[in-house]
Amino acid sequence: MSQSAASPSAVPRSAAATSRRIDVELGERSYAVHIGPGVRVLLADEVAATDARRAVVVTARGLEAVPDPGVPHHMVEVADGEEHKNLASVEGLCRSFADAGLTRDDIVVSCGGGTTTDMVGLAASLYHRGTPVIHLPTSLLAQVDASIGGKTGVNLPTGKNLVGAYWQPRAVLCDTDYLDTLPARERLNGYGEIARCHFIGAGDLRRLPLHEQIAASVARKAEVVAADERDTGLRHILNYGHTLGHALERATDFALRHGEAVAVGTVFAGRLAGALGRIDRERVAEHLEVVAHYGLPTRLPEAVDVGELVELMRRDKKATSGLAFVLDGAAGAELVRDVDEATVMDCLRAMPRDGR
Ligand code: GLY
């Protein structure tokens, strides 16, 4: 973590003219998500809409990635990555907020991928028992999912996201220009979350340009979060494809990225819903078609063990007893608990595998 008082770069304000705005409706904690090329220029306006007199800007994309927030500010450079997403980093961030003289009326700005927005969001939620935060997500995954909806968190050695808090941002600026330099595999990671939106009420996004796919994914997430902020029911559907997805991430020691694992999990969720008689063959096939359309993996990795996957899925946070999956059906996607283990095993064994 390095700190600097350097001045960030300016981006032409006109760039925001083509943007879309989606509101996350949470009463007095409602906020706007702006999506489009150049929307980072709205940062100063969003800061001005708060009472902030100073800011700490935490960036994983370098100092140049963040425009002037319009108030005196301090820059902190961090690195994206699960290995940095821990309580020690949160303490380091809180110390830098204190060193900068930040109060609970001031503002924290995060700029980076989902690991950065998660970690900075948690630090903001804790500092002075809650300091406002604005996110500038720079990866596709963070723009369509991680930075929206107020879930913040860090990892423990025993697992991902085990320590966290709900802390809604004041605004999210999804500047699609950040995606121009995204490595292909990182882009694919985000497409995993876009693909699963097809089955949770966002409709068919395949023919839309990328910024419209992002906007539609954000709009669906905003509706779900507005209806169930604290994840007691409807919000579970955002975890479509995630039960097997999380297990695959663990079983492959994270060689399979989150979005790739969710993609395989989405194909599996379709097959399992079909085996349970919840959806017809065409809808099962649609899962494969949609995931393949985005160039995502559709098969189980060659080496994973079916028994290990079931064991990992039993420990899923949503599985209070037995195996739980978000599954498609006549009423749309919903969390289904206590799914018959033999059926799950059969479906896993029947999944096509890489290299076969
Ligand atoms: N990423 C799932 C959620 O925000 O609930």
mmCIF file of C-alpha atoms and ligand atoms in Angstrom:
data_model
loop_
_atom_site.group_PDB
_atom_site.id
_atom_site.type_symbol
_atom_site.label_atom_id
_atom_site.label_comp_id
_atom_site.label_asym_id
_atom_site.label_seq_id
_atom_site.Cartn_x
_atom_site.Cartn_y
_atom_site.Cartn_z
ATOM 1 C CA MET A 1 0.000 0.000 0.000
ATOM 2 C CA SER A 2 1.602 3.316 -1.004
ATOM 3 C CA GLN A 3 0.325 6.824 -0.365
ATOM 4 C CA SER A 4 0.637 10.013 -2.353
ATOM 5 C CA ALA A 5 -0.840 13.496 -2.616
ATOM 6 C CA ALA A 6 -0.478 13.501 -6.439
ATOM 7 C CA SER A 7 -3.187 15.107 -8.525
ATOM 8 C CA PRO A 8 -5.370 12.705 -10.558
ATOM 9 C CA SER A 9 -5.986 13.163 -14.268
ATOM 10 C CA ALA A 10 -8.895 14.996 -15.864
ATOM 11 C CA VAL A 11 -11.308 13.317 -18.315
ATOM 12 C CA PRO A 12 -13.546 15.458 -20.602
ATOM 13 C CA ARG A 13 -16.915 15.982 -18.865
ATOM 14 C CA SER A 14 -18.753 15.590 -22.201
ATOM 15 C CA ALA A 15 -17.779 11.923 -22.169
ATOM 16 C CA ALA A 16 -20.604 11.274 -19.701
ATOM 17 C CA ALA A 17 -23.280 12.422 -22.194
ATOM 18 C CA THR A 18 -23.845 8.877 -23.533
ATOM 19 C CA SER A 19 -24.195 7.262 -20.122
ATOM 20 C CA ARG A 20 -27.112 5.360 -18.579
ATOM 21 C CA ARG A 21 -28.253 5.947 -15.001
ATOM 22 C CA ILE A 22 -29.854 3.241 -12.863
ATOM 23 C CA ASP A 23 -31.023 3.931 -9.326
ATOM 24 C CA VAL A 24 -30.796 1.438 -6.484
ATOM 25 C CA GLU A 25 -33.953 2.362 -4.558
ATOM 26 C CA LEU A 26 -33.298 2.040 -0.846
ATOM 27 C CA GLY A 27 -35.189 4.998 0.610
ATOM 28 C CA GLU A 28 -32.834 7.608 2.030
ATOM 29 C CA ARG A 29 -29.885 5.322 1.174
ATOM 30 C CA SER A 30 -30.793 5.216 -2.540
ATOM 31 C CA TYR A 31 -27.978 5.826 -4.998
ATOM 32 C CA ALA A 32 -27.241 6.140 -8.677
ATOM 33 C CA VAL A 33 -25.183 3.769 -10.798
ATOM 34 C CA HIS A 34 -23.863 5.526 -13.912
ATOM 35 C CA ILE A 35 -22.750 3.316 -16.803
ATOM 36 C CA GLY A 36 -20.950 4.321 -19.972
ATOM 37 C CA PRO A 37 -17.736 5.641 -21.486
ATOM 38 C CA GLY A 38 -16.136 8.394 -19.441
ATOM 39 C CA VAL A 39 -18.615 8.422 -16.520
ATOM 40 C CA ARG A 40 -15.759 8.713 -14.038
ATOM 41 C CA VAL A 41 -15.944 12.480 -14.719
ATOM 42 C CA LEU A 42 -19.106 12.519 -12.606
ATOM 43 C CA LEU A 43 -17.005 11.864 -9.493
ATOM 44 C CA ALA A 44 -16.741 15.527 -8.462
ATOM 45 C CA ASP A 45 -20.524 16.000 -8.836
ATOM 46 C CA GLU A 46 -21.227 12.902 -6.748
ATOM 47 C CA VAL A 47 -18.771 14.043 -4.067
ATOM 48 C CA ALA A 48 -20.336 17.534 -4.107
ATOM 49 C CA ALA A 49 -23.726 15.928 -3.429
ATOM 50 C CA THR A 50 -22.380 14.740 -0.045
ATOM 51 C CA ASP A 51 -21.142 16.827 2.905
ATOM 52 C CA ALA A 52 -17.547 15.735 2.296
ATOM 53 C CA ARG A 53 -14.810 18.316 2.787
ATOM 54 C CA ARG A 54 -11.995 15.888 2.005
ATOM 55 C CA ALA A 55 -11.522 12.459 0.436
ATOM 56 C CA VAL A 56 -9.234 9.479 0.499
ATOM 57 C CA VAL A 57 -9.003 7.876 -2.947
ATOM 58 C CA VAL A 58 -7.902 4.219 -2.917
ATOM 59 C CA THR A 59 -6.843 3.065 -6.364
ATOM 60 C CA ALA A 60 -5.636 -0.227 -7.781
ATOM 61 C CA ARG A 61 -5.407 1.281 -11.285
ATOM 62 C CA GLY A 62 -2.802 3.968 -10.575
ATOM 63 C CA LEU A 63 -3.211 7.648 -9.830
ATOM 64 C CA GLU A 64 -4.196 8.570 -13.405
ATOM 65 C CA ALA A 65 -7.323 6.388 -13.353
ATOM 66 C CA VAL A 66 -9.262 8.622 -10.982
ATOM 67 C CA PRO A 67 -10.409 12.156 -11.890
ATOM 68 C CA ASP A 68 -10.267 15.044 -9.430
ATOM 69 C CA PRO A 69 -12.881 14.464 -6.709
ATOM 70 C CA GLY A 70 -13.225 18.237 -6.300
ATOM 71 C CA VAL A 71 -12.197 18.351 -2.636
ATOM 72 C CA PRO A 72 -8.739 18.138 -1.039
ATOM 73 C CA HIS A 73 -7.759 14.497 -1.170
ATOM 74 C CA HIS A 74 -5.152 11.937 -0.406
ATOM 75 C CA MET A 75 -4.335 9.043 -2.773
ATOM 76 C CA VAL A 76 -3.577 5.495 -1.609
ATOM 77 C CA GLU A 77 -2.345 2.896 -4.086
ATOM 78 C CA VAL A 78 -3.264 -0.767 -3.534
ATOM 79 C CA ALA A 79 -3.240 -3.920 -5.666
ATOM 80 C CA ASP A 80 -6.261 -5.929 -6.826
ATOM 81 C CA GLY A 81 -6.247 -9.616 -5.882
ATOM 82 C CA GLU A 82 -7.749 -12.082 -3.431
ATOM 83 C CA GLU A 83 -4.370 -12.371 -1.682
ATOM 84 C CA HIS A 84 -4.613 -8.711 -0.566
ATOM 85 C CA LYS A 85 -8.273 -8.903 0.466
ATOM 86 C CA ASN A 86 -7.792 -9.449 4.191
ATOM 87 C CA LEU A 87 -8.242 -7.784 7.564
ATOM 88 C CA ALA A 88 -4.621 -6.574 7.633
ATOM 89 C CA SER A 89 -5.293 -4.536 4.467
ATOM 90 C CA VAL A 90 -8.500 -3.148 6.001
ATOM 91 C CA GLU A 91 -6.503 -2.003 9.029
ATOM 92 C CA GLY A 92 -3.942 -0.378 6.715
ATOM 93 C CA LEU A 93 -6.710 1.485 4.884
ATOM 94 C CA CYS A 94 -8.337 2.669 8.134
ATOM 95 C CA ARG A 95 -4.943 3.920 9.309
ATOM 96 C CA SER A 96 -4.525 5.890 6.082
ATOM 97 C CA PHE A 97 -8.018 7.389 6.548
ATOM 98 C CA ALA A 98 -7.020 8.470 10.066
ATOM 99 C CA ASP A 99 -3.650 9.826 8.864
ATOM 100 C CA ALA A 100 -5.517 11.936 6.282
ATOM 101 C CA GLY A 101 -7.793 13.336 9.010
ATOM 102 C CA LEU A 102 -10.917 11.827 7.423
ATOM 103 C CA THR A 103 -14.134 12.207 9.438
ATOM 104 C CA ARG A 104 -17.414 10.312 9.062
ATOM 105 C CA ASP A 105 -18.748 13.268 7.037
ATOM 106 C CA ASP A 106 -15.954 12.947 4.481
ATOM 107 C CA ILE A 107 -15.696 10.404 1.678
ATOM 108 C CA VAL A 108 -13.724 7.374 0.587
ATOM 109 C CA VAL A 109 -13.403 6.633 -3.143
ATOM 110 C CA SER A 110 -12.449 3.174 -4.412
ATOM 111 C CA CYS A 111 -11.107 2.474 -7.911
ATOM 112 C CA GLY A 112 -10.311 -1.099 -8.914
ATOM 113 C CA GLY A 113 -11.675 -4.589 -9.427
ATOM 114 C CA GLY A 114 -14.122 -6.398 -7.161
ATOM 115 C CA THR A 115 -11.502 -7.327 -4.584
ATOM 116 C CA THR A 116 -10.680 -3.629 -4.157
ATOM 117 C CA THR A 117 -14.291 -2.385 -4.021
ATOM 118 C CA ASP A 118 -15.126 -5.188 -1.519
ATOM 119 C CA MET A 119 -12.159 -4.370 0.721
ATOM 120 C CA VAL A 120 -12.423 -0.568 0.554
ATOM 121 C CA GLY A 121 -16.193 -0.822 1.105
ATOM 122 C CA LEU A 122 -15.580 -2.822 4.283
ATOM 123 C CA ALA A 123 -12.951 -0.346 5.530
ATOM 124 C CA ALA A 124 -15.406 2.525 4.885
ATOM 125 C CA SER A 125 -18.172 0.670 6.753
ATOM 126 C CA LEU A 126 -15.913 0.295 9.803
ATOM 127 C CA TYR A 127 -14.061 3.622 9.873
ATOM 128 C CA HIS A 128 -15.783 5.930 12.384
ATOM 129 C CA ARG A 129 -18.608 3.325 12.381
ATOM 130 C CA GLY A 130 -19.432 4.168 8.783
ATOM 131 C CA THR A 131 -17.977 6.675 6.307
ATOM 132 C CA PRO A 132 -19.523 7.304 2.867
ATOM 133 C CA VAL A 133 -17.924 5.557 -0.111
ATOM 134 C CA ILE A 134 -18.155 5.945 -3.894
ATOM 135 C CA HIS A 135 -17.009 3.043 -6.098
ATOM 136 C CA LEU A 136 -15.321 3.285 -9.502
ATOM 137 C CA PRO A 137 -15.250 -0.400 -10.521
ATOM 138 C CA THR A 138 -12.715 -1.133 -13.248
ATOM 139 C CA SER A 139 -13.350 -4.811 -14.083
ATOM 140 C CA LEU A 140 -16.417 -6.204 -15.851
ATOM 141 C CA LEU A 141 -17.157 -8.441 -12.852
ATOM 142 C CA ALA A 142 -17.084 -5.478 -10.469
ATOM 143 C CA GLN A 143 -19.244 -3.349 -12.786
ATOM 144 C CA VAL A 144 -22.011 -5.935 -13.214
ATOM 145 C CA ASP A 145 -21.990 -7.367 -9.699
ATOM 146 C CA ALA A 146 -19.411 -6.763 -6.955
ATOM 147 C CA SER A 147 -19.659 -2.973 -6.616
ATOM 148 C CA ILE A 148 -23.484 -2.883 -6.647
ATOM 149 C CA GLY A 149 -25.720 -3.774 -3.718
ATOM 150 C CA GLY A 150 -23.636 -3.005 -0.643
ATOM 151 C CA LYS A 151 -22.029 -6.368 0.105
ATOM 152 C CA THR A 152 -18.481 -5.730 1.328
ATOM 153 C CA GLY A 153 -16.015 -8.227 2.732
ATOM 154 C CA VAL A 154 -12.589 -9.763 3.058
ATOM 155 C CA ASN A 155 -11.222 -13.302 3.191
ATOM 156 C CA LEU A 156 -9.973 -15.388 6.110
ATOM 157 C CA PRO A 157 -7.426 -18.204 5.598
ATOM 158 C CA THR A 158 -10.393 -20.609 5.960
ATOM 159 C CA GLY A 159 -12.511 -19.084 3.209
ATOM 160 C CA LYS A 160 -13.584 -16.231 0.942
ATOM 161 C CA ASN A 161 -15.725 -13.302 2.130
ATOM 162 C CA LEU A 162 -16.144 -14.686 5.650
ATOM 163 C CA VAL A 163 -15.900 -11.219 7.259
ATOM 164 C CA GLY A 164 -18.049 -8.440 5.870
ATOM 165 C CA ALA A 165 -20.808 -5.895 6.269
ATOM 166 C CA TYR A 166 -23.630 -4.391 4.268
ATOM 167 C CA TRP A 167 -22.551 -0.865 3.391
ATOM 168 C CA GLN A 168 -24.283 0.791 0.471
ATOM 169 C CA PRO A 169 -22.171 3.226 -1.570
ATOM 170 C CA ARG A 170 -23.283 6.823 -2.271
ATOM 171 C CA ALA A 171 -22.777 6.267 -6.001
ATOM 172 C CA VAL A 172 -21.183 3.807 -8.424
ATOM 173 C CA LEU A 173 -19.477 4.991 -11.615
ATOM 174 C CA CYS A 174 -19.122 2.098 -14.079
ATOM 175 C CA ASP A 175 -16.830 3.748 -16.620
ATOM 176 C CA THR A 176 -16.715 1.355 -19.561
ATOM 177 C CA ASP A 177 -13.470 2.965 -20.778
ATOM 178 C CA TYR A 178 -11.768 1.089 -17.935
ATOM 179 C CA LEU A 179 -12.671 -2.163 -19.731
ATOM 180 C CA ASP A 180 -10.693 -1.302 -22.886
ATOM 181 C CA THR A 181 -7.451 -2.597 -21.421
ATOM 182 C CA LEU A 182 -8.943 -5.555 -19.547
ATOM 183 C CA PRO A 183 -7.166 -8.863 -20.325
ATOM 184 C CA ALA A 184 -9.410 -11.299 -22.254
ATOM 185 C CA ARG A 185 -9.638 -13.743 -19.359
ATOM 186 C CA GLU A 186 -10.640 -10.986 -16.942
ATOM 187 C CA ARG A 187 -13.379 -9.918 -19.377
ATOM 188 C CA LEU A 188 -14.594 -13.529 -19.521
ATOM 189 C CA ASN A 189 -14.745 -13.508 -15.729
ATOM 190 C CA GLY A 190 -17.350 -10.746 -15.902
ATOM 191 C CA TYR A 191 -19.297 -12.469 -18.679
ATOM 192 C CA GLY A 192 -19.958 -15.357 -16.274
ATOM 193 C CA GLU A 193 -22.115 -13.026 -14.180
ATOM 194 C CA ILE A 194 -23.775 -11.504 -17.276
ATOM 195 C CA ALA A 195 -24.649 -14.990 -18.619
ATOM 196 C CA ARG A 196 -26.395 -15.998 -15.381
ATOM 197 C CA CYS A 197 -28.572 -12.835 -15.630
ATOM 198 C CA HIS A 198 -30.394 -14.529 -18.558
ATOM 199 C CA PHE A 199 -31.938 -16.943 -16.041
ATOM 200 C CA ILE A 200 -32.756 -14.529 -13.219
ATOM 201 C CA GLY A 201 -35.080 -12.169 -15.015
ATOM 202 C CA ALA A 202 -32.815 -9.868 -17.033
ATOM 203 C CA GLY A 203 -33.927 -11.336 -20.379
ATOM 204 C CA ASP A 204 -31.778 -12.254 -23.356
ATOM 205 C CA LEU A 205 -28.821 -9.844 -23.412
ATOM 206 C CA ARG A 206 -26.805 -11.654 -26.095
ATOM 207 C CA ARG A 207 -27.395 -9.222 -28.944
ATOM 208 C CA LEU A 208 -26.812 -6.049 -26.931
ATOM 209 C CA PRO A 209 -23.614 -3.979 -26.977
ATOM 210 C CA LEU A 210 -21.479 -4.417 -23.869
ATOM 211 C CA HIS A 211 -22.566 -1.216 -22.097
ATOM 212 C CA GLU A 212 -26.223 -2.264 -22.533
ATOM 213 C CA GLN A 213 -25.437 -5.740 -21.174
ATOM 214 C CA ILE A 214 -23.843 -4.084 -18.143
ATOM 215 C CA ALA A 215 -26.814 -1.721 -17.717
ATOM 216 C CA ALA A 216 -29.340 -4.564 -17.933
ATOM 217 C CA SER A 217 -27.369 -6.678 -15.429
ATOM 218 C CA VAL A 218 -27.120 -3.712 -13.044
ATOM 219 C CA ALA A 219 -30.820 -2.894 -13.479
ATOM 220 C CA ARG A 220 -31.818 -6.457 -12.550
ATOM 221 C CA LYS A 221 -29.475 -6.465 -9.563
ATOM 222 C CA ALA A 222 -30.828 -3.062 -8.448
ATOM 223 C CA GLU A 223 -34.405 -4.425 -8.484
ATOM 224 C CA VAL A 224 -33.411 -7.491 -6.496
ATOM 225 C CA VAL A 225 -31.383 -5.536 -3.923
ATOM 226 C CA ALA A 226 -34.187 -2.989 -3.509
ATOM 227 C CA ALA A 227 -36.576 -5.859 -2.724
ATOM 228 C CA ASP A 228 -34.223 -7.827 -0.433
ATOM 229 C CA GLU A 229 -31.218 -5.824 0.666
ATOM 230 C CA ARG A 230 -30.170 -8.243 3.438
ATOM 231 C CA ASP A 231 -30.304 -11.457 1.388
ATOM 232 C CA THR A 232 -33.195 -13.114 3.225
ATOM 233 C CA GLY A 233 -35.040 -14.408 0.144
ATOM 234 C CA LEU A 234 -35.139 -12.995 -3.378
ATOM 235 C CA ARG A 235 -31.480 -11.874 -3.353
ATOM 236 C CA HIS A 236 -30.486 -15.557 -3.295
ATOM 237 C CA ILE A 237 -31.284 -15.672 -7.034
ATOM 238 C CA LEU A 238 -28.165 -13.600 -7.720
ATOM 239 C CA ASN A 239 -26.291 -16.751 -6.770
ATOM 240 C CA TYR A 240 -27.585 -18.613 -9.840
ATOM 241 C CA GLY A 241 -24.876 -21.083 -10.867
ATOM 242 C CA HIS A 242 -22.874 -20.256 -7.745
ATOM 243 C CA THR A 243 -23.393 -23.428 -5.652
ATOM 244 C CA LEU A 244 -21.357 -25.538 -8.051
ATOM 245 C CA GLY A 245 -19.381 -22.434 -9.088
ATOM 246 C CA HIS A 246 -17.971 -21.868 -5.592
ATOM 247 C CA ALA A 247 -17.200 -25.590 -5.232
ATOM 248 C CA LEU A 248 -15.334 -25.576 -8.573
ATOM 249 C CA GLU A 249 -13.279 -22.546 -7.558
ATOM 250 C CA ARG A 250 -12.208 -24.357 -4.385
ATOM 251 C CA ALA A 251 -11.695 -27.762 -6.053
ATOM 252 C CA THR A 252 -9.436 -26.231 -8.712
ATOM 253 C CA ASP A 253 -7.551 -24.122 -6.150
ATOM 254 C CA PHE A 254 -8.974 -21.043 -7.910
ATOM 255 C CA ALA A 255 -7.392 -22.025 -11.271
ATOM 256 C CA LEU A 256 -10.948 -21.600 -12.573
ATOM 257 C CA ARG A 257 -11.871 -17.921 -12.168
ATOM 258 C CA HIS A 258 -15.127 -17.000 -10.404
ATOM 259 C CA GLY A 259 -17.049 -16.120 -13.570
ATOM 260 C CA GLU A 260 -15.781 -19.226 -15.395
ATOM 261 C CA ALA A 261 -16.831 -21.431 -12.467
ATOM 262 C CA VAL A 262 -20.260 -19.735 -12.311
ATOM 263 C CA ALA A 263 -20.628 -20.398 -16.060
ATOM 264 C CA VAL A 264 -20.116 -24.155 -15.595
ATOM 265 C CA GLY A 265 -22.386 -23.933 -12.535
ATOM 266 C CA THR A 266 -25.075 -22.286 -14.660
ATOM 267 C CA VAL A 267 -24.993 -25.103 -17.242
ATOM 268 C CA PHE A 268 -25.199 -27.577 -14.353
ATOM 269 C CA ALA A 269 -28.116 -25.691 -12.720
ATOM 270 C CA GLY A 270 -30.015 -26.080 -15.998
ATOM 271 C CA ARG A 271 -29.315 -29.809 -16.177
ATOM 272 C CA LEU A 272 -30.266 -30.308 -12.523
ATOM 273 C CA ALA A 273 -33.498 -28.309 -12.929
ATOM 274 C CA GLY A 274 -34.290 -30.513 -15.938
ATOM 275 C CA ALA A 275 -33.580 -33.723 -13.994
ATOM 276 C CA LEU A 276 -35.897 -32.523 -11.222
ATOM 277 C CA GLY A 277 -38.661 -31.853 -13.774
ATOM 278 C CA ARG A 278 -38.647 -28.112 -13.131
ATOM 279 C CA ILE A 279 -37.888 -27.082 -16.750
ATOM 280 C CA ASP A 280 -38.179 -28.714 -20.172
ATOM 281 C CA ARG A 281 -35.397 -29.920 -22.494
ATOM 282 C CA GLU A 282 -35.394 -26.704 -24.535
ATOM 283 C CA ARG A 283 -34.795 -24.611 -21.439
ATOM 284 C CA VAL A 284 -32.019 -26.977 -20.299
ATOM 285 C CA ALA A 285 -30.390 -26.582 -23.737
ATOM 286 C CA GLU A 286 -30.771 -22.786 -23.480
ATOM 287 C CA HIS A 287 -28.414 -22.816 -20.484
ATOM 288 C CA LEU A 288 -25.666 -24.380 -22.588
ATOM 289 C CA GLU A 289 -26.373 -22.075 -25.548
ATOM 290 C CA VAL A 290 -26.243 -18.880 -23.482
ATOM 291 C CA VAL A 291 -23.068 -19.791 -21.601
ATOM 292 C CA ALA A 292 -21.337 -20.950 -24.813
ATOM 293 C CA HIS A 293 -22.426 -17.738 -26.593
ATOM 294 C CA TYR A 294 -20.254 -15.687 -24.245
ATOM 295 C CA GLY A 295 -17.253 -17.948 -24.918
ATOM 296 C CA LEU A 296 -17.368 -19.288 -21.364
ATOM 297 C CA PRO A 297 -16.469 -22.823 -20.278
ATOM 298 C CA THR A 298 -19.421 -25.242 -20.196
ATOM 299 C CA ARG A 299 -17.721 -28.472 -19.055
ATOM 300 C CA LEU A 300 -16.356 -29.757 -15.757
ATOM 301 C CA PRO A 301 -12.564 -29.576 -15.533
ATOM 302 C CA GLU A 302 -10.984 -32.950 -16.279
ATOM 303 C CA ALA A 303 -9.545 -33.688 -12.844
ATOM 304 C CA VAL A 304 -12.279 -32.654 -10.377
ATOM 305 C CA ASP A 305 -13.762 -35.358 -8.171
ATOM 306 C CA VAL A 306 -17.574 -35.533 -7.992
ATOM 307 C CA GLY A 307 -17.530 -36.603 -4.314
ATOM 308 C CA GLU A 308 -15.330 -33.632 -3.392
ATOM 309 C CA LEU A 309 -17.649 -31.241 -5.247
ATOM 310 C CA VAL A 310 -20.679 -32.548 -3.349
ATOM 311 C CA GLU A 311 -18.809 -32.223 -0.050
ATOM 312 C CA LEU A 312 -17.851 -28.623 -0.896
ATOM 313 C CA MET A 313 -21.430 -27.811 -1.957
ATOM 314 C CA ARG A 314 -22.780 -29.133 1.345
ATOM 315 C CA ARG A 315 -20.727 -26.418 3.062
ATOM 316 C CA ASP A 316 -22.190 -23.662 0.852
ATOM 317 C CA LYS A 317 -23.413 -20.670 2.910
ATOM 318 C CA LYS A 318 -26.959 -21.057 1.480
ATOM 319 C CA ALA A 319 -27.154 -24.758 2.440
ATOM 320 C CA THR A 320 -28.412 -24.696 6.031
ATOM 321 C CA SER A 321 -29.089 -28.428 5.689
ATOM 322 C CA GLY A 322 -28.451 -30.742 2.736
ATOM 323 C CA LEU A 323 -27.712 -29.345 -0.725
ATOM 324 C CA ALA A 324 -29.186 -26.027 -1.889
ATOM 325 C CA PHE A 325 -29.257 -24.626 -5.420
ATOM 326 C CA VAL A 326 -30.890 -21.661 -7.117
ATOM 327 C CA LEU A 327 -32.921 -23.373 -9.832
ATOM 328 C CA ASP A 328 -35.087 -22.266 -12.720
ATOM 329 C CA GLY A 329 -38.730 -23.332 -12.781
ATOM 330 C CA ALA A 330 -42.276 -22.332 -13.686
ATOM 331 C CA ALA A 331 -42.101 -19.337 -11.297
ATOM 332 C CA GLY A 332 -38.584 -18.351 -12.386
ATOM 333 C CA ALA A 333 -35.387 -18.837 -10.406
ATOM 334 C CA GLU A 334 -35.655 -19.640 -6.704
ATOM 335 C CA LEU A 335 -33.584 -21.185 -3.949
ATOM 336 C CA VAL A 336 -34.351 -24.900 -3.595
ATOM 337 C CA ARG A 337 -33.118 -26.527 -0.389
ATOM 338 C CA ASP A 338 -32.540 -30.207 0.382
ATOM 339 C CA VAL A 339 -32.059 -31.261 -3.225
ATOM 340 C CA ASP A 340 -31.748 -35.048 -3.494
ATOM 341 C CA GLU A 341 -28.049 -35.917 -3.325
ATOM 342 C CA ALA A 342 -28.296 -38.937 -5.645
ATOM 343 C CA THR A 343 -29.814 -36.735 -8.381
ATOM 344 C CA VAL A 344 -27.039 -34.172 -7.895
ATOM 345 C CA MET A 345 -24.418 -36.943 -8.135
ATOM 346 C CA ASP A 346 -26.016 -38.369 -11.299
ATOM 347 C CA CYS A 347 -26.126 -34.937 -12.945
ATOM 348 C CA LEU A 348 -22.511 -34.244 -12.036
ATOM 349 C CA ARG A 349 -21.388 -37.615 -13.433
ATOM 350 C CA ALA A 350 -23.333 -36.932 -16.636
ATOM 351 C CA MET A 351 -21.731 -33.484 -17.172
ATOM 352 C CA PRO A 352 -19.296 -33.390 -20.119
ATOM 353 C CA ARG A 353 -15.680 -33.021 -19.022
ATOM 354 C CA ASP A 354 -12.745 -31.173 -20.519
ATOM 355 C CA GLY A 355 -10.362 -33.408 -22.449
ATOM 356 C CA ARG A 356 -12.889 -36.226 -23.008
HETATM 357 N N1 GLY B 1 -23.129 -11.130 -5.548
HETATM 358 C C1 GLY B 1 -24.352 -11.510 -4.955
HETATM 359 C C2 GLY B 1 -25.000 -10.435 -4.160
HETATM 360 O O1 GLY B 1 -24.610 -9.292 -4.247
HETATM 361 O O2 GLY B 1 -25.938 -10.711 -3.439
#
